[in-house]
XYZ file of C-alpha atoms in Angstrom:
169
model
C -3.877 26.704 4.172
C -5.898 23.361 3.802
C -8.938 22.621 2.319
C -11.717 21.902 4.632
C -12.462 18.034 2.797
C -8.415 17.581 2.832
C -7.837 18.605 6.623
C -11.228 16.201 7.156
C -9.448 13.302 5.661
C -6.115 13.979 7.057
C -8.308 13.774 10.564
C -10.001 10.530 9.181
C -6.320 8.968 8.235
C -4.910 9.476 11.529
C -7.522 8.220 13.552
C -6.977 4.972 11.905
C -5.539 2.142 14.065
C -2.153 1.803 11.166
C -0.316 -0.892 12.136
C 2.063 -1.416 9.149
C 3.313 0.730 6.056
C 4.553 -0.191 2.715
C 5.557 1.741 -0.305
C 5.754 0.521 -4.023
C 7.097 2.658 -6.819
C 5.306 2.192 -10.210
C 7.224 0.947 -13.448
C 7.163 3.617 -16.190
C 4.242 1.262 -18.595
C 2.108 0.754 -15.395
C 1.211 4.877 -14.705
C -1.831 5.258 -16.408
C -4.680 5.616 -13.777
C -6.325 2.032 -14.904
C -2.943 0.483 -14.842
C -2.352 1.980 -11.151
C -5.914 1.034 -9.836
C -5.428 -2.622 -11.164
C -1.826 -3.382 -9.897
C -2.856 -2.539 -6.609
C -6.589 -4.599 -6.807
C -4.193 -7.477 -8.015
C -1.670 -6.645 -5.150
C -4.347 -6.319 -2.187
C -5.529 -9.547 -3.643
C -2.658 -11.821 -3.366
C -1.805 -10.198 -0.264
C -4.606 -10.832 1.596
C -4.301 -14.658 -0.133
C -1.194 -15.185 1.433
C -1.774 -13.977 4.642
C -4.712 -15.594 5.512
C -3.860 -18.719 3.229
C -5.573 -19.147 -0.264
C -8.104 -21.247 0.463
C -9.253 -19.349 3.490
C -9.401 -16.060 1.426
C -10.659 -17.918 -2.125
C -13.534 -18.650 -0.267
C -14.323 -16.652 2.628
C -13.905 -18.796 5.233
C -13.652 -17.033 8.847
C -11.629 -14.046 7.503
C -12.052 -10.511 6.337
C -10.219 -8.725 4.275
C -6.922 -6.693 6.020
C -7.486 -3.319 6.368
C -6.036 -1.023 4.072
C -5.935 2.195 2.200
C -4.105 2.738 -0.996
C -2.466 6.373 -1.662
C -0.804 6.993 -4.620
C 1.780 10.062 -5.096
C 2.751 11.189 -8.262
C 5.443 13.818 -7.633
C 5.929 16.538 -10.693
C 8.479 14.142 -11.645
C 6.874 11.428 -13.609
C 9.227 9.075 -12.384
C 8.386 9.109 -9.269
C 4.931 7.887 -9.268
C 4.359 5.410 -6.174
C 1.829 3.766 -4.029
C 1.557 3.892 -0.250
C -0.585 1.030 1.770
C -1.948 1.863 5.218
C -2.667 -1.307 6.799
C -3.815 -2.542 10.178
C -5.834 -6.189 11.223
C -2.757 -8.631 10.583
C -4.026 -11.860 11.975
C -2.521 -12.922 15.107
C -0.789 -16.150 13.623
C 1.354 -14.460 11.615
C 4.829 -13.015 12.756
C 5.900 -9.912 11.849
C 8.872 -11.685 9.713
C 6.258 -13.452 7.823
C 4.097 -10.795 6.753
C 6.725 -8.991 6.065
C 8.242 -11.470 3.636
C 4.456 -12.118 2.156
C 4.176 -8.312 0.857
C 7.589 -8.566 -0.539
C 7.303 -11.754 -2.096
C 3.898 -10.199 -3.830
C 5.303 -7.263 -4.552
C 7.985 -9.286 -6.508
C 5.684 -11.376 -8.528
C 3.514 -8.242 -9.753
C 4.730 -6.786 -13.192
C 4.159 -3.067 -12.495
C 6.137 -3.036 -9.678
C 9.988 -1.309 -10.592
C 13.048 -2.378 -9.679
C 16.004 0.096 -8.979
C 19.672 0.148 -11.110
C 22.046 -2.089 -9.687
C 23.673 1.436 -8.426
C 20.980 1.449 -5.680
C 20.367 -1.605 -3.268
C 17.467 -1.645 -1.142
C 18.562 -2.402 2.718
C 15.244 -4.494 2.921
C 13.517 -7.602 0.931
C 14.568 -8.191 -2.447
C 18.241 -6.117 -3.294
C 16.954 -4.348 -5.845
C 12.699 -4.337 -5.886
C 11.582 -0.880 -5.221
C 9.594 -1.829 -1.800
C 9.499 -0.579 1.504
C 7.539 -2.703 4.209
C 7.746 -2.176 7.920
C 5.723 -1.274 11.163
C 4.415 2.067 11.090
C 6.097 4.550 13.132
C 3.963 5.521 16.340
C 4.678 9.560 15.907
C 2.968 9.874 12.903
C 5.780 10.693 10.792
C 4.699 8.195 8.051
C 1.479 9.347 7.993
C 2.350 13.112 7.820
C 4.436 12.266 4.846
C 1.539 10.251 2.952
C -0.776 12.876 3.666
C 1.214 16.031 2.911
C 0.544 16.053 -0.349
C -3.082 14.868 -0.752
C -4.658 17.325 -3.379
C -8.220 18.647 -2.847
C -9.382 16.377 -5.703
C -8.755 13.650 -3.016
C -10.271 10.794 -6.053
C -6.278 10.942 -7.537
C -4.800 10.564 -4.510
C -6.706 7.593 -2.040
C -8.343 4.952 -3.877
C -10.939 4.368 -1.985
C -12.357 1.686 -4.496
C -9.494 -0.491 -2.637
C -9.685 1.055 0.927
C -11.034 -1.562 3.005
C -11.349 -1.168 7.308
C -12.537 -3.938 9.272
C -15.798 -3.562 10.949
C -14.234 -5.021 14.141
C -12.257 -1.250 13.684
């Protein structure tokens, strides 16, 4: 049975307008909780630079941040530990191609992002970077998997020092 706070959040999660989902496993030196909390500030960063252009974003000219929310999981397995991104408020100019190619081309650039053996090829992005970026499914089947773990200590899990939602939203 679920915690009152966790079956709240799950309630606040799925009322969100999620547009897009992306996934990012964690290299083995980046899994301390600082190291976690500042690849994804770095990632959300660049992100948002790219997609609304850098001099737009550097200086807050006419945009807002995109909306997000950052989950990590950390499975028992340590090697497993991974962040999920929640976003919705894409702006209109970009294609789906191009933002697309703009998370993976961050994602690519970041240092604590791992890349899988040359056994395993990603069918998306870069062959072998450990990404996942795509439209979120409209069933809810992304977000039932992001959420099914979400401990009652829900601090570990969301970090909602990087969740951002438009106030157009």
């Amino acid at each position: 049975m679920m915690s009152k706070k966790k079956t709240l959040l799950r309630d606040w999660l799925f009322k969100l307008p999620v547009t897009h989902a992306a996934t990012a496993n964690v290299k083995w030196t980046h899994r301390s909780p600082e190291a976690v909390e500042q690849l994804t500030r770095r990632l959300l960063f660049k992100f948002n630079g790219l997609v609304w252009g850098k001099n737009t974003w550097k200086y807050g000219r006419g945009c807002e941040p995109l909306s997000v929310v950052p989950i990590v999981q950390n499975e028992r397995d340590v090697d497993s530990l991974h962040i999920h991104f929640a976003f919705f408020g894409f702006p209109e100019k970009r294609s789906e191609q191009q933002i697309q190619d703009m998370f993976y081309k961050v994602a690519k650039q970041e240092g604590g992002i791992q890349y899988y053996s040359h056994e395993h090829k990603s069918t998306k992005g870069d062959s072998n970077l450990a990404v996942d970026f795509g439209r979120a499914d409209s069933g809810g089947a992304w977000m039932n998997y992001i959420t099914r773990k979400l401990s009652d200590s829900t601090d570990e899990n969301i970090l909602f020092q990087h969740t951002h939602i438009s106030s157009s939203t």
